[in-house]
């Protein structure tokens, strides 16, 4: 499996990106704010990536994505688990690009559009939109009037918010959570007419029960 990056920022072979656009049902592995904790991100991918069609990374940890892409061919379990499509954005702690190899740099746009099963999804980190101070649905809607679902990060607080026709999903931070939450990420199941989100918390002190579903408060 080879990863290349398109001009619009999506990473993956064209055939898998096209398949994602028209499937009847897809699963998205949504992660954010790993902040250099590559083993944490790698563990999530190894345990959940195999059953997901795409990895959505909401920023602040571009280096972790690059390290995984650099090493996945040396780790058979990781190689067989990493989703075929990766959509990522730049966080406030990320550079605009990061080397995977001497020849291959990945670039991280400020926002990333993704079509899944006919539904338009937009990905932001959120620092430029001031998400720490609240979410104005109209500000997001101005980016793409056909988009109703937005994934974002930055706050390190897992949350699913519905405002009118719009849905905003933050998976939390897989490494440095805030507001008393555990480290977490999310899996979004996308159908033709719906998106269902499951949040998963991480207990790094337990090998037997490291991952479990939970509902953010």
mmCIF file of C-alpha atoms in Angstrom, residues 202-211:
data_model
loop_
_atom_site.group_PDB
_atom_site.id
_atom_site.type_symbol
_atom_site.label_atom_id
_atom_site.label_comp_id
_atom_site.label_asym_id
_atom_site.label_seq_id
_atom_site.Cartn_x
_atom_site.Cartn_y
_atom_site.Cartn_z
ATOM 1 C CA UNK A 202 -8.604 5.488 26.694
ATOM 2 C CA UNK A 203 -7.257 4.095 29.957
ATOM 3 C CA UNK A 204 -3.494 3.930 29.490
ATOM 4 C CA UNK A 205 -3.057 2.220 32.868
ATOM 5 C CA UNK A 206 -5.089 -0.846 31.868
ATOM 6 C CA UNK A 207 -3.917 -3.289 29.218
ATOM 7 C CA UNK A 208 -7.067 -5.423 29.435
ATOM 8 C CA UNK A 209 -9.641 -2.618 29.299
ATOM 9 C CA UNK A 210 -7.734 0.125 27.550
ATOM 10 C CA UNK A 211 -10.613 1.225 25.326
#
